[in-house]
C-alpha positions as MATLAB code, in Angstrom:
seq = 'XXXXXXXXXXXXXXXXXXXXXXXXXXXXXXXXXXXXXXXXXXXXXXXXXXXXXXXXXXXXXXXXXXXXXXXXXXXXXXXXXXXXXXXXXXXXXXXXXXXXXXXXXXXXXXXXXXXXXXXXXXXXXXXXXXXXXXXXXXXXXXXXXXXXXXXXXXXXXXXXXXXXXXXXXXXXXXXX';
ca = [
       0.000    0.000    0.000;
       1.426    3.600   -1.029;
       1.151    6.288    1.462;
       1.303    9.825    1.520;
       4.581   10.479    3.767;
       5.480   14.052    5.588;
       8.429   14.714    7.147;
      10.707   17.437    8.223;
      13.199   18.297   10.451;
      15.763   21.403   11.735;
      19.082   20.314   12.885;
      21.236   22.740   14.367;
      25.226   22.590   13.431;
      27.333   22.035   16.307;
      30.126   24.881   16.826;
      33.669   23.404   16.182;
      37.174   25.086   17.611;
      37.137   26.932   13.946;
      33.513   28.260   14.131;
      34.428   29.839   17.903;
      37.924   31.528   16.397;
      36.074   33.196   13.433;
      33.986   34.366   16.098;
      36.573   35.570   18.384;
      38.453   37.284   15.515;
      35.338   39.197   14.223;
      34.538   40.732   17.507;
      38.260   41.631   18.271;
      38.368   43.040   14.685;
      34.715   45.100   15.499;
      35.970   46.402   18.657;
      38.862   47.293   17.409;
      37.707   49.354   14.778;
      34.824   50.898   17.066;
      37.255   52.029   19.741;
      39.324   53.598   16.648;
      36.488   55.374   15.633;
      35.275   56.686   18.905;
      38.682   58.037   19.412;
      38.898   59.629   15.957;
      35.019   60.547   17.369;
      36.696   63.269   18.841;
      38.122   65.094   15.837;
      35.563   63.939   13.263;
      31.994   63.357   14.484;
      31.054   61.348   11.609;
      33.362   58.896   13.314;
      30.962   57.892   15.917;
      28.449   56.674   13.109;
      31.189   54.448   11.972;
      31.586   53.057   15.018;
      28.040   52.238   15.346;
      28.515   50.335   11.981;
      31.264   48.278   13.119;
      29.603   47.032   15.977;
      26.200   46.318   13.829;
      28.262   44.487   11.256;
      29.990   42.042   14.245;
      26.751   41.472   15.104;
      25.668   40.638   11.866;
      28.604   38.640   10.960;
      28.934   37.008   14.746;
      25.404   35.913   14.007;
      25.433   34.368   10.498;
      27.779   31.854   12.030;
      24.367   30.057   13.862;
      23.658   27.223   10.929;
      20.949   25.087   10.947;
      19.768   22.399    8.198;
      15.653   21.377    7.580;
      15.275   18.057    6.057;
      11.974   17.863    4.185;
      10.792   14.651    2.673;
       7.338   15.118    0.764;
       6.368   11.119   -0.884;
       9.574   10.617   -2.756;
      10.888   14.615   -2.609;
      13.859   15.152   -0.074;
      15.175   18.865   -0.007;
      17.715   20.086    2.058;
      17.946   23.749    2.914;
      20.404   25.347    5.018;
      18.979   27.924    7.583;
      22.002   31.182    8.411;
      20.348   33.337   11.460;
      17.096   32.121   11.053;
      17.136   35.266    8.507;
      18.333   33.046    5.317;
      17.515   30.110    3.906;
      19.158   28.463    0.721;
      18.576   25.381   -1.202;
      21.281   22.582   -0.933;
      19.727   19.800   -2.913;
      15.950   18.478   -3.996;
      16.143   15.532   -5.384;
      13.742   11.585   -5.311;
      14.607    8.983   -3.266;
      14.356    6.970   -6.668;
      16.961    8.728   -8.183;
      19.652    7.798   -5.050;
      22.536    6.330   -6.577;
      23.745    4.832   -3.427;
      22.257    5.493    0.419;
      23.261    4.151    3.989;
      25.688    4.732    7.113;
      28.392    7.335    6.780;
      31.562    6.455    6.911;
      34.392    8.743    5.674;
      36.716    6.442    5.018;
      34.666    4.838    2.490;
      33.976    8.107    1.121;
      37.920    9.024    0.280;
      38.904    7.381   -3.179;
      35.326    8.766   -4.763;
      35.156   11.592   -6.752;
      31.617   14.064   -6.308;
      30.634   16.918   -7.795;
      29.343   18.718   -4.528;
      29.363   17.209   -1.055;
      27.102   18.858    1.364;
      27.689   18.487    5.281;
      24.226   19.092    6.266;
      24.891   17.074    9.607;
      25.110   18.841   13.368;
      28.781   17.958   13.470;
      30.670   14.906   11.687;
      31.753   13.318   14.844;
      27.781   12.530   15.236;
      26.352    8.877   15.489;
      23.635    8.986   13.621;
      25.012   10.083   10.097;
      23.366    9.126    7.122;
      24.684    9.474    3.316;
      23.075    9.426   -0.133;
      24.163   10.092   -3.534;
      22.220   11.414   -6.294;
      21.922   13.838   -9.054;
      20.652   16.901   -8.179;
      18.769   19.497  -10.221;
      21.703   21.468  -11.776;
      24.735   19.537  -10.929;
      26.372   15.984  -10.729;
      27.091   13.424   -8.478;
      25.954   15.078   -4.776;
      26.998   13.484   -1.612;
      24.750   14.323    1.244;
      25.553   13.231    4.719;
      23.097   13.941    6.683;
      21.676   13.317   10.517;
      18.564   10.765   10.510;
      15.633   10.252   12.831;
      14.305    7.230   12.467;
      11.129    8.870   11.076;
      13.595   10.318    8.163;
      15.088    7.178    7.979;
      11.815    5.149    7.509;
      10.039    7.389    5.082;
      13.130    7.432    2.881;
      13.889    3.586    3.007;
       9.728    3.102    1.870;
      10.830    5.482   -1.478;
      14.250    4.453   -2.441;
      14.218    1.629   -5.290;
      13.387   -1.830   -4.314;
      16.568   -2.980   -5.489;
      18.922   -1.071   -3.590;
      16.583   -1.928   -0.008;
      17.201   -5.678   -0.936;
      20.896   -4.597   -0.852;
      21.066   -2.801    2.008;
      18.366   -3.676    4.174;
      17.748   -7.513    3.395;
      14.056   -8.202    2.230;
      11.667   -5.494    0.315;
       8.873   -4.776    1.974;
       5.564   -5.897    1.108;
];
């Protein structure tokens, strides 16, 4: 029996040492140039709306630095959009489950000796446990590898849409 099948979900990306320097060097670099500006505040006045600036744009900059991914799987459809802020959002891949080339576990080492055209890290952080992969074509490009974090909700509605062949593979017996 076919169902209709629904499912999304936000993950948020973990902050790694390299996320929390770029943040450290922005606001150094922002308060840097403020306090420049509010001492050259006292010669030029138009200084002190420079100032202001700086410290918007570390805040602006400090901020876009807060990623999160939504997995949406509509029937066969899964999209992945990353979310910057919670101001931006930008389409990663769209692509059907029947179209996967090749789906299961990640594991980087397998991952080292092929060649993609894109590879998107929409996972919380790659040391996770519950990381997911699948291949496919997507709209305007080659070969995409996704790695991804699944739910077992994810996980189920995606298994009941990839081809029948590649479940026997992967998962033993096709479901009825």
């Amino acid at each position: 029996m076919i169902r209709d099948i629904f499912v999304e979900e936000i993950v948020k990306k973990k902050k790694e040492p390299l996320d929390w320097l770029k943040i450290l060097a922005i606001l150094v670099l922002c308060l840097g140039l403020a306090a420049g500006f509010l001492f050259l505040g006292m010669f030029f006045p138009f200084c002190w709306v420079l100032a202001g600036l700086s410290i918007y744009f570390g805040y602006f900059f400090i901020t876009r630095r807060s990623i999160e991914f939504e997995y949406s799987l509509t029937n066969d459809v899964f999209d992945v959009d990353k979310i910057i802020a919670k101001r931006t959002r930008k389409r990663l891949i769209s692509t059907s489950c029947k179209n996967f080339d090749d789906f299961g576990r990640y594991h980087p080492e397998e991952h080292t000796q092929k060649r993609y055209e894109k590879t998107y890290l929409a996972c919380d952080s790659l040391k996770s446990d519950n990381l997911w992969y699948f291949v496919a074509k997507g709209s305007n490009e080659g070969n995409s590898l996704v790695v991804f974090n699944g739910s077992e909700r994810l996980l189920e509605g995606i298994k009941e849409q990839i081809p029948r062949q590649m479940y026997q593979e992967l998962f033993g017996r096709a479901p009825q």
